[in-house]
Short mmCIF file of C-alpha atoms in Angstrom, two decimals:
data_model
loop_
_atom_site.label_atom_id
_atom_site.label_comp_id
_atom_site.label_asym_id
_atom_site.label_seq_id
_atom_site.Cartn_x
_atom_site.Cartn_y
_atom_site.Cartn_z
CA MET A 59 114.82 38.72 -42.14
CA PRO A 60 111.18 37.71 -43.63
CA CYS A 61 109.39 40.04 -41.50
CA LEU A 62 111.60 42.63 -41.48
CA GLY A 63 111.21 42.60 -45.44
CA ARG A 64 107.83 42.44 -46.23
CA ARG A 65 107.57 45.90 -43.38
CA SER A 66 110.71 47.54 -44.76
CA VAL A 67 108.16 47.18 -48.48
CA ASN A 68 105.15 47.96 -47.82
CA PRO A 69 106.17 51.55 -46.93
CA ILE A 70 107.23 51.93 -50.15
CA LEU A 71 104.28 50.67 -51.67
CA LYS A 72 102.20 52.91 -49.58
CA TRP A 73 104.53 56.51 -51.30
CA VAL A 74 103.95 54.59 -54.76
CA GLY A 75 100.36 54.16 -54.48
CA ILE A 76 100.50 57.74 -52.94
CA SER A 77 102.79 59.95 -55.35
CA LEU A 78 99.83 57.89 -58.15
CA ALA A 79 97.06 59.29 -56.94
CA ILE A 80 98.25 62.13 -57.01
CA LEU A 81 99.20 62.55 -59.90
CA ILE A 82 95.77 61.23 -61.68
CA LEU A 83 94.25 63.72 -59.21
CA ILE A 84 96.53 66.61 -60.60
CA VAL A 85 95.36 65.01 -64.17
CA VAL A 86 92.11 65.39 -63.36
CA SER A 87 91.84 68.93 -62.13
CA LEU A 88 93.81 69.97 -64.62
CA PRO A 89 91.14 70.56 -67.33
CA PHE A 90 89.38 72.15 -63.67
CA LEU A 91 92.25 74.08 -63.39
CA ILE A 92 92.48 75.69 -67.01
CA ASN A 93 90.68 77.45 -68.18
CA VAL A 94 91.57 76.31 -71.82
CA ASP A 95 88.13 78.62 -73.28
CA GLN A 96 90.24 81.80 -73.00
CA PHE A 97 92.65 81.13 -75.22
CA ARG A 98 89.93 80.65 -78.19
CA PRO A 99 90.16 84.23 -79.65
CA THR A 100 93.22 83.34 -80.50
CA LEU A 101 93.31 80.05 -81.56
CA GLN A 102 90.32 81.08 -84.23
CA SER A 103 92.53 84.22 -85.09
CA ASP A 104 95.56 81.92 -85.64
CA LEU A 105 93.80 79.52 -87.75
CA SER A 106 91.50 82.20 -90.06
CA ILE A 107 95.65 83.73 -90.56
CA ALA A 108 96.81 80.36 -91.10
CA LEU A 109 93.36 79.73 -93.61
CA GLY A 110 93.23 83.01 -95.04
CA ARG A 111 89.43 82.92 -93.86
CA ASP A 112 87.39 83.54 -90.69
CA VAL A 113 87.08 80.59 -88.68
CA THR A 114 84.73 80.27 -85.68
CA LEU A 115 85.35 78.30 -82.57
CA GLY A 116 82.74 76.44 -80.27
CA SER A 117 83.37 76.14 -76.70
CA LEU A 118 87.40 74.66 -75.56
CA HIS A 119 87.88 71.67 -73.73
CA LEU A 120 91.53 70.03 -72.80
CA ARG A 121 91.07 66.69 -73.11
CA ILE A 122 94.18 66.08 -71.18
CA LEU A 123 94.75 62.01 -71.49
CA ARG A 124 94.42 62.56 -74.67
CA GLY A 125 96.97 65.80 -75.43
CA GLU A 126 94.35 68.36 -77.17
CA VAL A 127 91.83 70.87 -76.75
CA GLU A 128 88.98 70.74 -78.39
CA ALA A 129 86.19 72.53 -80.11
CA ASP A 130 82.71 72.03 -80.00
CA ASP A 131 81.99 72.50 -83.24
CA LEU A 132 83.96 74.64 -86.25
CA SER A 133 82.64 77.02 -88.87
CA VAL A 134 85.49 78.23 -91.85
CA ALA A 135 83.71 80.74 -94.20
CA GLU A 136 83.39 80.56 -98.02
CA ASP A 137 84.82 82.89 -99.92
CA PRO A 138 82.68 85.69 -100.69
CA ALA A 139 82.99 85.38 -104.65
CA PHE A 140 80.88 81.88 -104.19
CA GLY A 141 78.18 82.89 -101.08
CA LYS A 142 77.33 83.60 -97.97
CA PRO A 143 77.03 79.84 -96.94
CA ALA A 144 79.89 77.93 -95.14
CA PHE A 145 83.02 76.37 -96.99
CA VAL A 146 83.22 73.99 -94.25
CA LYS A 147 80.94 73.23 -91.17
CA ALA A 148 82.10 70.29 -88.59
CA LYS A 149 80.83 68.79 -85.16
CA SER A 150 83.83 69.16 -83.48
CA LEU A 151 87.86 70.74 -84.11
CA HIS A 152 90.50 68.08 -81.74
CA VAL A 153 93.89 69.89 -82.04
CA GLY A 154 97.39 67.85 -80.61
CA VAL A 155 99.07 69.74 -79.22
CA GLU A 156 101.97 69.73 -76.75
CA LEU A 157 101.29 69.11 -72.88
CA ILE A 158 104.80 70.40 -71.68
CA PRO A 159 104.96 74.07 -73.01
CA PHE A 160 101.11 74.47 -72.79
CA LEU A 161 100.42 73.08 -69.73
CA PHE A 162 103.73 75.78 -68.15
CA SER A 163 104.21 78.00 -70.28
CA ARG A 164 101.26 78.97 -72.08
CA LYS A 165 101.93 78.30 -75.41
CA LEU A 166 100.07 76.38 -78.13
CA ASN A 167 102.16 74.33 -80.36
CA VAL A 168 100.17 71.85 -82.58
CA THR A 169 101.21 68.29 -83.09
CA ASP A 170 97.48 67.02 -85.44
CA LEU A 171 93.63 68.32 -86.01
CA ASP A 172 90.99 66.29 -86.31
CA ILE A 173 88.31 67.73 -87.59
CA ASP A 174 84.95 65.27 -87.14
CA GLN A 175 81.41 65.06 -89.13
CA PRO A 176 82.52 67.91 -91.77
CA ASP A 177 80.44 69.43 -94.39
CA ILE A 178 82.83 70.30 -97.06
CA ALA A 179 81.06 71.98 -100.20
CA LEU A 180 84.14 72.57 -103.22
CA VAL A 181 82.56 75.28 -105.78
CA GLN A 182 84.18 75.40 -109.07
CA ALA A 183 83.13 78.99 -111.21
CA PRO A 184 82.48 79.68 -115.20
CA SER A 185 86.34 80.83 -115.01
CA GLY A 186 88.07 77.48 -113.82
CA ASN A 187 88.92 78.96 -109.69
CA TRP A 188 87.61 77.23 -107.00
CA ASN A 189 86.42 77.97 -103.59
CA PHE A 190 88.49 76.51 -102.02
CA SER A 191 91.98 78.74 -103.91
CA THR A 192 92.28 81.34 -102.09
CA LEU A 193 92.60 79.56 -98.97
CA GLY A 194 95.60 80.52 -96.99
CA ALA A 195 95.57 83.70 -98.71
CA LYS A 196 96.32 86.16 -96.16
CA SER A 197 94.00 89.06 -95.94
CA LYS A 198 94.28 92.44 -95.34
CA ALA A 199 92.84 91.90 -91.70
CA ALA A 200 95.56 89.08 -91.31
CA ALA A 201 98.32 91.46 -92.35
CA ALA A 202 97.37 94.09 -89.91
CA SER A 203 97.21 91.99 -86.69
CA PRO A 204 100.31 92.48 -85.00
CA SER A 205 101.48 88.73 -84.39
CA SER A 206 103.24 89.85 -80.77
CA ALA A 207 99.28 90.05 -79.86
CA ARG A 208 99.21 86.10 -81.34
CA LEU A 209 100.18 83.29 -79.28
CA PRO A 210 102.81 81.02 -81.54
CA LEU A 211 100.64 79.03 -83.82
CA ASP A 212 102.78 76.53 -85.50
CA LEU A 213 101.06 74.52 -88.72
CA SER A 214 103.76 72.47 -89.41
CA VAL A 215 102.02 69.36 -88.13
CA LYS A 216 102.36 65.37 -87.83
CA LEU A 217 99.11 64.94 -89.06
CA VAL A 218 95.51 67.10 -89.92
CA LYS A 219 92.77 63.92 -90.38
CA ILE A 220 88.56 64.63 -91.48
CA SER A 221 86.76 61.96 -89.94
CA ASN A 222 82.94 60.77 -91.20
CA GLY A 223 82.90 63.73 -93.30
CA HIS A 224 80.45 64.63 -96.59
CA VAL A 225 81.76 66.47 -99.69
CA THR A 226 80.42 67.95 -102.71
CA LEU A 227 81.46 68.51 -105.97
CA SER A 228 79.97 71.86 -107.48
CA ARG A 229 79.81 73.62 -109.81
CA THR A 230 78.08 77.63 -110.53
CA VAL A 231 76.40 77.42 -112.87
CA GLY A 232 74.93 75.08 -115.65
CA HIS A 233 72.91 72.02 -114.95
CA TRP A 234 76.14 70.09 -113.80
CA LYS A 235 74.61 67.02 -110.91
CA PRO A 236 76.98 67.57 -107.83
CA LEU A 237 78.95 65.11 -107.49
CA ALA A 238 78.15 64.35 -103.44
CA LEU A 239 81.06 61.75 -101.18
CA ASP A 240 80.05 60.43 -97.79
CA GLN A 241 81.75 58.74 -94.81
CA VAL A 242 84.77 60.37 -96.12
CA ASN A 243 88.33 60.34 -94.42
CA ILE A 244 91.36 61.71 -94.95
CA GLN A 245 94.25 61.77 -93.53
CA LEU A 246 97.64 64.64 -94.59
CA ARG A 247 100.13 63.40 -92.80
CA ASP A 248 103.97 65.49 -92.46
CA PHE A 249 101.64 68.35 -93.22
CA SER A 250 103.34 71.53 -94.37
CA SER A 251 102.50 74.90 -96.40
CA SER A 252 106.13 74.91 -98.03
CA THR A 253 107.32 70.89 -99.11
CA ALA A 254 105.03 67.83 -100.33
CA PHE A 255 102.78 65.83 -97.80
CA PRO A 256 101.42 62.40 -98.24
CA PHE A 257 97.97 61.63 -98.41
CA SER A 258 94.49 59.82 -98.36
CA LEU A 259 91.47 59.68 -98.69
CA ASN A 260 89.06 56.92 -98.94
CA ALA A 261 84.67 57.60 -99.52
CA GLN A 262 81.56 56.19 -100.68
CA VAL A 263 80.15 57.37 -104.11
CA HIS A 264 76.25 58.98 -102.97
CA GLY A 265 74.71 56.83 -105.68
CA GLY A 266 76.71 54.02 -105.49
CA GLY A 267 80.74 53.61 -105.64
CA ASN A 268 84.16 53.77 -103.64
CA LEU A 269 86.85 56.05 -104.34
CA GLY A 270 89.71 55.64 -102.26
CA LEU A 271 92.93 57.63 -103.36
CA ASP A 272 96.81 58.34 -102.07
CA GLY A 273 99.74 60.63 -102.87
CA LYS A 274 101.66 63.33 -102.43
CA ALA A 275 100.52 67.15 -103.03
CA GLY A 276 102.70 70.34 -102.57
CA PRO A 277 104.42 72.90 -101.86
CA LEU A 278 101.27 74.73 -101.37
CA ASN A 279 100.78 77.02 -104.67
CA PRO A 280 100.59 80.32 -102.69
CA THR A 281 97.85 82.83 -104.38
CA ASP A 282 95.78 79.39 -105.51
CA SER A 283 95.83 76.60 -103.34
CA ALA A 284 93.80 74.44 -106.84
CA LEU A 285 97.50 75.38 -108.52
CA THR A 286 98.70 72.99 -105.92
CA PRO A 287 101.39 70.00 -107.83
CA VAL A 288 99.66 66.57 -107.24
CA SER A 289 100.85 62.96 -107.96
CA VAL A 290 97.63 60.58 -107.07
CA ASN A 291 96.50 56.82 -107.78
CA LEU A 292 93.45 56.37 -108.33
CA LYS A 293 90.73 53.47 -107.46
CA VAL A 294 87.11 53.72 -108.06
CA THR A 295 84.86 50.47 -107.59
CA GLN A 296 81.21 50.32 -108.41
CA LEU A 297 80.73 53.39 -109.85
CA ASP A 298 77.07 53.87 -110.69
CA LEU A 299 76.90 56.15 -113.69
CA ALA A 300 73.82 57.25 -113.39
CA GLY A 301 73.53 57.20 -109.60
CA SER A 302 76.14 58.87 -109.13
CA GLY A 303 75.25 61.50 -112.04
CA MET A 304 78.79 60.62 -113.85
CA ASN A 305 76.94 60.61 -116.95
CA ASP A 306 75.96 64.15 -116.77
CA ILE A 307 77.17 64.47 -120.33
CA ALA A 308 75.25 62.02 -121.52
CA PRO A 309 72.46 60.89 -119.25
CA HIS A 310 71.97 57.77 -121.36
CA VAL A 311 74.79 55.79 -120.96
CA THR A 312 74.57 53.64 -117.57
CA GLY A 313 76.38 51.28 -116.18
CA LEU A 314 78.74 50.07 -113.19
CA ALA A 315 82.49 51.39 -113.58
CA SER A 316 85.81 50.16 -112.16
CA PHE A 317 89.05 52.15 -112.67
CA ASP A 318 92.38 51.44 -111.18
CA GLY A 319 95.26 54.46 -112.06
CA SER A 320 97.97 56.72 -111.71
CA GLY A 321 97.97 60.88 -112.57
CA GLN A 322 100.35 63.50 -112.01
CA SER A 323 98.93 66.91 -112.10
CA ASP A 324 100.60 70.17 -112.35
CA GLY A 325 97.43 72.34 -110.95
CA VAL A 326 96.72 72.99 -114.65
CA THR A 327 96.51 69.72 -116.17
CA MET A 328 96.54 66.35 -115.01
CA HIS A 329 98.06 63.41 -117.10
CA LEU A 330 96.16 60.44 -116.07
CA GLN A 331 96.25 56.65 -116.69
CA GLY A 332 95.24 53.68 -116.05
CA LYS A 333 92.36 50.36 -116.51
CA LEU A 334 88.83 51.53 -116.92
CA ASN A 335 85.93 48.30 -116.76
CA ALA A 336 82.52 49.04 -117.12
CA ASP A 337 79.59 46.05 -116.27
CA LYS A 338 76.39 46.05 -117.67
CA LEU A 339 77.58 49.43 -120.47
CA LYS A 340 74.30 50.93 -121.98
CA LEU A 341 75.56 53.45 -124.53
CA ALA A 342 72.47 54.42 -126.82
CA ARG A 343 69.50 55.90 -126.18
CA ASN A 344 67.24 52.88 -126.95
CA GLY A 345 70.09 49.99 -125.99
CA SER A 346 69.61 47.85 -123.29
CA PRO A 347 72.48 46.57 -120.73
CA ALA A 348 75.57 45.31 -122.48
CA THR A 349 76.30 41.10 -121.01
CA ARG A 350 79.38 41.34 -121.65
CA PRO A 351 82.32 43.52 -119.35
CA VAL A 352 84.36 46.13 -121.53
CA GLY A 353 87.97 47.26 -120.34
CA LEU A 354 89.48 49.93 -121.73
CA ASP A 355 93.54 51.01 -121.49
CA PHE A 356 93.73 54.63 -121.41
CA GLY A 357 95.86 57.96 -121.03
CA VAL A 358 94.57 61.46 -120.89
CA GLN A 359 96.06 65.03 -120.62
CA HIS A 360 93.49 66.90 -119.07
CA ASP A 361 92.61 70.69 -118.05
CA LEU A 362 91.46 70.89 -114.81
CA ARG A 363 89.84 74.29 -115.72
CA LYS A 364 88.77 73.94 -119.24
CA HIS A 365 87.01 70.62 -119.10
CA SER A 366 89.08 69.84 -122.03
CA GLY A 367 91.31 66.87 -122.87
CA ILE A 368 93.64 64.72 -125.59
CA LEU A 369 92.52 60.74 -125.74
CA ASN A 370 96.37 59.71 -126.35
CA GLN A 371 95.31 56.16 -125.56
CA GLY A 372 92.32 54.50 -125.73
CA ASP A 373 92.70 50.91 -126.03
CA ILE A 374 89.57 48.77 -125.80
CA HIS A 375 89.05 45.20 -124.58
CA ILE A 376 86.01 43.20 -125.25
CA GLY A 377 87.21 39.37 -124.49
CA SER A 378 90.03 39.01 -127.27
CA ALA A 379 88.23 41.61 -128.92
CA ALA A 380 90.26 44.55 -129.23
CA ALA A 381 89.94 48.36 -131.01
CA GLN A 382 91.74 52.00 -131.16
CA LEU A 383 90.09 54.99 -129.37
CA THR A 384 92.23 58.13 -129.52
CA GLY A 385 90.46 62.33 -130.30
CA THR A 386 89.54 65.14 -128.26
CA TYR A 387 87.10 66.45 -125.95
CA ALA A 388 85.97 69.45 -124.68
CA GLU A 389 82.84 71.64 -122.33
CA GLN A 390 81.39 73.83 -124.65
CA GLY A 391 78.15 75.64 -122.28
CA GLU A 392 76.44 73.18 -121.09
CA SER A 393 77.24 70.15 -123.64
CA MET A 394 80.81 68.31 -123.53
CA VAL A 395 81.86 68.46 -128.15
CA LEU A 396 83.27 65.06 -128.81
CA ASN A 397 85.86 64.39 -131.58
CA LEU A 398 86.62 60.83 -131.65
CA LYS A 399 87.53 58.34 -133.76
CA LEU A 400 87.68 54.20 -133.20
CA SER A 401 89.22 52.06 -135.13
CA GLY A 402 88.63 47.95 -134.72
CA PRO A 403 90.34 45.66 -137.67
CA ALA A 404 89.23 41.76 -137.45
CA MET A 405 87.13 41.71 -134.06
CA PRO A 406 85.86 38.03 -133.65
CA VAL A 407 81.93 38.40 -133.78
CA GLN A 408 81.17 36.32 -130.41
CA GLU A 409 83.24 38.63 -128.65
CA LEU A 410 81.28 41.57 -130.04
CA GLU A 411 77.45 40.04 -129.59
CA GLY A 412 77.12 40.84 -125.73
CA LEU A 413 77.72 44.13 -126.48
CA LEU A 414 75.46 45.27 -129.07
CA PRO A 415 72.65 45.32 -127.16
CA ALA A 416 74.14 48.91 -125.58
CA LEU A 417 74.39 50.12 -129.05
CA GLY A 418 71.27 50.10 -129.57
CA VAL A 419 71.34 46.82 -132.22
CA VAL A 420 68.99 44.45 -132.03
CA LEU A 421 69.36 41.64 -133.43
CA PRO A 422 66.38 39.10 -135.47
CA ALA A 423 64.40 37.70 -132.24
CA GLY A 424 65.81 34.25 -131.72
CA THR A 425 68.59 34.80 -133.48
CA SER A 426 72.15 34.86 -132.83
CA LEU A 427 75.63 35.11 -134.38
CA ARG A 428 77.66 32.47 -134.43
CA GLY A 429 81.48 32.81 -135.78
CA GLY A 430 83.17 35.52 -138.24
CA THR A 431 85.14 39.15 -137.63
CA ALA A 432 83.66 42.56 -137.41
CA SER A 433 85.90 45.52 -138.72
CA ALA A 434 84.71 49.14 -138.17
CA ASN A 435 86.49 52.34 -138.97
CA LEU A 436 84.10 55.12 -137.51
CA SER A 437 84.52 59.62 -136.34
CA MET A 438 81.88 60.27 -133.50
CA ASP A 439 81.64 64.29 -133.50
CA GLY A 440 79.37 66.26 -131.54
CA PRO A 441 77.75 66.59 -127.53
CA ALA A 442 78.01 63.38 -125.58
CA ASP A 443 74.48 63.84 -124.95
CA ARG A 444 73.73 64.25 -129.37
CA LEU A 445 76.50 62.34 -131.03
CA VAL A 446 76.47 61.62 -134.68
CA THR A 447 78.82 58.66 -135.70
CA THR A 448 79.64 58.34 -139.24
CA GLY A 449 82.20 56.26 -140.98
CA SER A 450 82.03 52.10 -142.62
CA LEU A 451 81.31 48.89 -140.75
CA ALA A 452 82.18 44.88 -142.08
CA LEU A 453 81.21 41.90 -141.18
CA ASN A 454 83.42 38.84 -142.69
CA ASN A 455 82.61 35.00 -142.54
CA THR A 456 79.44 35.05 -139.94
CA ARG A 457 76.50 32.70 -139.42
CA LEU A 458 72.89 34.46 -138.57
CA VAL A 459 71.54 31.29 -136.44
CA GLY A 460 67.81 30.86 -135.85
CA PHE A 461 67.43 33.16 -139.32
CA ASP A 462 66.49 31.38 -141.78
CA LEU A 463 66.48 34.32 -144.84
CA SER A 464 65.39 32.58 -147.50
CA LYS A 465 62.35 32.05 -146.17
CA LYS A 466 61.41 35.75 -145.43
CA MET A 467 62.78 36.43 -148.64
CA ALA A 468 60.01 33.66 -150.35
CA ALA A 469 57.02 36.46 -150.10
CA ILE A 470 59.00 37.79 -152.94
CA GLU A 471 57.30 35.40 -155.86
CA ARG A 472 59.87 35.53 -158.05
CA PHE A 473 62.86 33.51 -154.61
CA ALA A 474 60.63 31.17 -155.26
CA GLY A 475 62.84 27.93 -155.16
CA ILE A 476 64.89 28.91 -153.05
CA LYS A 477 66.34 25.38 -151.21
CA ALA A 478 65.24 26.85 -147.17
CA SER A 479 67.88 26.48 -144.66
CA PRO A 480 67.33 27.24 -140.61
CA ASP A 481 70.51 29.71 -140.66
CA THR A 482 72.03 32.81 -142.47
CA ASP A 483 75.53 31.86 -143.31
CA ILE A 484 76.49 35.55 -144.99
CA GLN A 485 79.98 35.93 -146.15
CA VAL A 486 80.41 39.91 -146.26
CA LEU A 487 78.23 41.90 -144.70
CA SER A 488 78.97 45.79 -145.39
CA ALA A 489 77.80 49.47 -145.17
CA ASN A 490 78.71 53.21 -144.18
CA LEU A 491 76.97 54.38 -141.55
CA ARG A 492 75.60 57.45 -140.16
CA SER A 493 73.97 57.58 -136.67
CA ALA A 494 72.83 60.43 -134.80
CA PRO A 495 69.97 60.86 -132.42
CA GLU A 496 66.74 60.85 -135.58
CA GLY A 497 68.08 57.48 -136.28
CA ILE A 498 70.36 55.62 -138.49
CA SER A 499 71.45 55.13 -142.32
CA ALA A 500 72.66 53.38 -144.32
CA GLN A 501 74.49 53.44 -147.83
CA ASN A 502 76.35 51.76 -150.25
CA MET A 503 75.36 48.76 -148.90
CA LYS A 504 76.45 45.19 -149.58
CA LEU A 505 75.25 41.56 -148.07
CA VAL A 506 76.91 38.56 -150.18
CA VAL A 507 74.85 35.16 -149.29
CA PRO A 508 76.49 32.10 -150.82
CA ALA A 509 72.31 30.62 -150.82
CA ILE A 510 71.07 33.41 -152.69
CA GLY A 511 73.87 35.51 -154.06
CA GLU A 512 74.48 39.95 -153.51
CA VAL A 513 72.22 42.03 -152.51
CA THR A 514 72.80 45.64 -152.54
CA GLY A 515 71.30 48.23 -151.68
CA ALA A 516 70.58 51.71 -148.79
CA GLY A 517 67.56 52.44 -145.88
CA THR A 518 66.77 53.99 -142.21
CA ILE A 519 66.45 52.68 -139.25
CA SER A 520 64.14 54.57 -136.98
CA PRO A 521 64.44 55.67 -133.16
CA GLY A 522 61.97 53.32 -132.44
CA GLU A 523 63.67 50.44 -134.99
CA ALA A 524 61.33 50.57 -137.63
CA LEU A 525 62.97 49.66 -141.08
CA ASN A 526 63.18 51.77 -144.70
CA PHE A 527 65.19 49.75 -147.11
CA LYS A 528 65.41 49.32 -150.75
CA MET A 529 67.35 46.85 -151.71
CA SER A 530 68.16 44.77 -155.22
CA ALA A 531 69.29 40.98 -156.14
CA MET A 532 71.49 39.55 -158.01
CA VAL A 533 70.41 35.73 -157.90
CA HIS A 534 72.86 32.74 -159.17
CA THR A 535 69.91 30.62 -157.82
CA THR A 536 68.40 27.71 -159.86
CA GLY A 537 64.58 27.64 -160.40
CA LEU A 538 64.20 31.49 -160.12
CA LEU A 539 60.78 33.15 -161.35
CA ALA A 540 62.42 35.96 -163.01
CA VAL A 541 60.14 39.30 -164.27
CA VAL A 542 63.10 40.56 -166.25
CA GLY A 543 65.99 37.59 -167.12
CA ASN A 544 69.13 38.24 -165.26
CA LYS A 545 68.23 41.73 -164.26
CA PRO A 546 68.55 42.85 -160.96
CA ILE A 547 65.38 41.94 -158.27
CA PRO A 548 64.45 44.79 -156.33
CA PHE A 549 62.70 44.25 -152.93
CA THR A 550 62.41 46.38 -149.68
CA VAL A 551 62.35 45.35 -146.21
CA GLU A 552 60.07 47.20 -143.77
CA GLY A 553 58.80 45.80 -140.41
CA THR A 554 61.39 46.07 -137.72
CA SER A 555 64.56 45.08 -136.41
CA SER A 556 63.60 42.27 -134.45
CA ASN A 557 60.69 41.59 -137.06
CA PRO A 558 61.92 42.57 -141.03
CA VAL A 559 59.56 42.15 -143.56
CA PHE A 560 60.68 41.79 -146.79
CA LYS A 561 57.90 42.83 -149.52
CA PRO A 562 58.70 43.25 -153.46
CA ASP A 563 59.33 46.48 -154.67
CA VAL A 564 56.32 46.52 -157.09
CA GLY A 565 57.12 50.67 -158.08
CA ALA A 566 60.62 49.60 -159.00
CA ILE A 567 60.40 46.55 -161.28
CA ALA A 568 57.88 48.30 -163.11
CA LYS A 569 60.11 50.89 -163.84
CA GLU A 570 62.41 48.88 -165.15
CA GLU A 571 60.38 46.80 -167.34
CA MET A 572 59.73 50.07 -169.00
CA LYS A 573 63.27 50.33 -169.98
CA GLY A 574 63.28 46.85 -171.14
CA ILE A 575 60.46 47.31 -173.79
CA GLY A 576 60.84 51.16 -174.37
CA GLY A 577 58.20 52.74 -171.79
CA ASP A 578 55.08 50.61 -172.75
CA VAL A 579 52.83 50.64 -169.83
CA GLY A 580 50.52 48.11 -170.78
CA LYS A 581 53.32 45.71 -171.38
CA ALA A 582 55.04 47.20 -168.31
CA ALA A 583 52.14 46.06 -166.06
CA GLY A 584 51.71 42.81 -167.96
CA GLY A 585 54.71 40.96 -166.89
CA LEU A 586 55.36 42.18 -163.77
CA LEU A 587 51.68 40.48 -163.00
CA ASN A 588 52.65 37.41 -164.98
CA GLY A 589 56.42 37.65 -162.78
CA LEU A 590 54.50 38.25 -159.46
CA LEU A 591 52.13 35.70 -160.17
CA GLY A 592 54.01 32.97 -160.86
CA GLY A 593 54.08 33.28 -164.62
CA LYS A 594 56.55 31.93 -167.47
CA LYS A 595 57.48 35.04 -169.85
CA LYS A 596 56.34 34.11 -173.54
CA ASN A 597 59.29 33.96 -176.14
#
C-alpha cells in the first residue's frame, strides 16, 4: 500500500510542476509577446490632458511581476508664462496597472504612479501665481481631442509617489535665493481631483536642516491648483538660516531653527501656529551667536500671494524670561518691511545675558551681570535688513561683576575718595534708545549706583562700538573734591563698549564755573584748574 500511495502522488506533483513551469514561462514571455511601447502615445496623451501640460515619456517596458509599466524617463512641460525649461524631469516613471484588464482588454487602469529622481522647479511670479497654478487646466488641444481615440485612463489612483527628488522654490524677480530641497519623498494616497486626499513629505534642506510634513489637501481647485485647500502638520529640525537662504530678508540674522506646528490654508491665507526654537541665534549685524536658545510660541495669519501677514501671538521664552512680540510684516519690492512691538516686563537679567551677544550688546571686558530684572518696551519698524528699533529699556537691582566703576571714574579728580569695589551694584539703569544701522543713541539716561550717586546723560555707540557720551553725576559719597560746591559733575565716556574711558568734561565744567561767577573767565579757569589738580576752594 505505501508503494501504491507514492505512485499515485508522483503524477500529481509532476503535473503541478509542469503547470508552474508553464505559468512561469508565460509570465517571463508576456513582456516579449506584448509590445507595451505601443501604448506610449496613448499614455502621453492622457497624462497631458489630465495635467494640462505636454508630457513626454521614454520607452515603455512591462514589469509583469511588479504589475507595472515603466517609462525610461519623464518630462512635464513648463507653463509658457514661466519660460521653456521643463516643470518636471525624472529618471523614470513607474505606472502601476490592473493586469487582468490590461492583458485581456488592453485597458489601462492606473492604480499608482511613482516618479523616480525628479527635478521639480516651483516658481512664483510677482502676481502671486505659481508655475503649477495651471496644472490640471484643460488646454484647447485637450478639449478638442476626441475621447473615442483614447483608451480610458482613471487618474483617481490609490498612490502617487515621488522618490528621491530634488525640488527648488524660487521667484521670477528679485534677489531672493531659491530654497532647495534634496532627497525629497512625497506620497499622495487615494488621490483624486474631486476629494480631499492625505499626503506626506520629507526632505533635506540644502544648506542644512530636515523638513517633514503631512496632512490633507483637496479637492483640487479647478482653475488654480495653488488655491487648493490644505491642512498640514509641519516639523523642521536644525534649519541653518544662512546656509538655506531663509535669512534673505535679513542676511545678518543667522542660527539654527527648529519648528513644530500646524496650519490651515484656503489657498490664499495660511493660519499657522506652533513652537519655534533657535540655537546660536545672531540678530544684529555686529553681533555674535547667542549662548542660550530662544523659544517662540506663535500664531500668524500669512497671505500666500502677497508674502505679508499678522503676528497675532509671539510669546518669547529665554529660560524663565518671557516677552511678547506682535505686529505685521509685508513684502515691499525686495524688502520685508516690519512693524513689530516687543514688551518684556521684569525679565530675569541672568536669563537674558546669553542673548546679549546676538543683539550686538558688548559688556566691558571680563565682566558679567548677576541678579536683577530687565524691562523693555520697543518698536521695530522698517526693512528687516535696515531695521530701526526705538523705545525704553531698564535694568533694576543688578550687579556688574568685575567692573569697578569708582576706579574708572577716579581718573576724574573730583571723584577721588570713592571707595573702590571689584563690582558695581546698579540700582537703576534706564534710557530711551534708538538702534539703527548707523548706530545706537541713548537719551534720558539715568544710572543710580548706591556707591556713587545718580548719573544722567546721553550719547551714542557707533557700529564699531565707539562710545561718545556726555554725562553728569550728582554724588553723595563723602571725601569728594568739588569745583563748584554740590553741583552736578560733568564728564564724558569714550573708548569702546569693552573698554570705556571716563574723562572730565572740561568744557562743561568751565561753563558751570562761569555761571557761578558771573562770566569771569579768569576766575573760572583758575577755579577749574584748582579743582582738577586737587586744590581746595578758598573761602
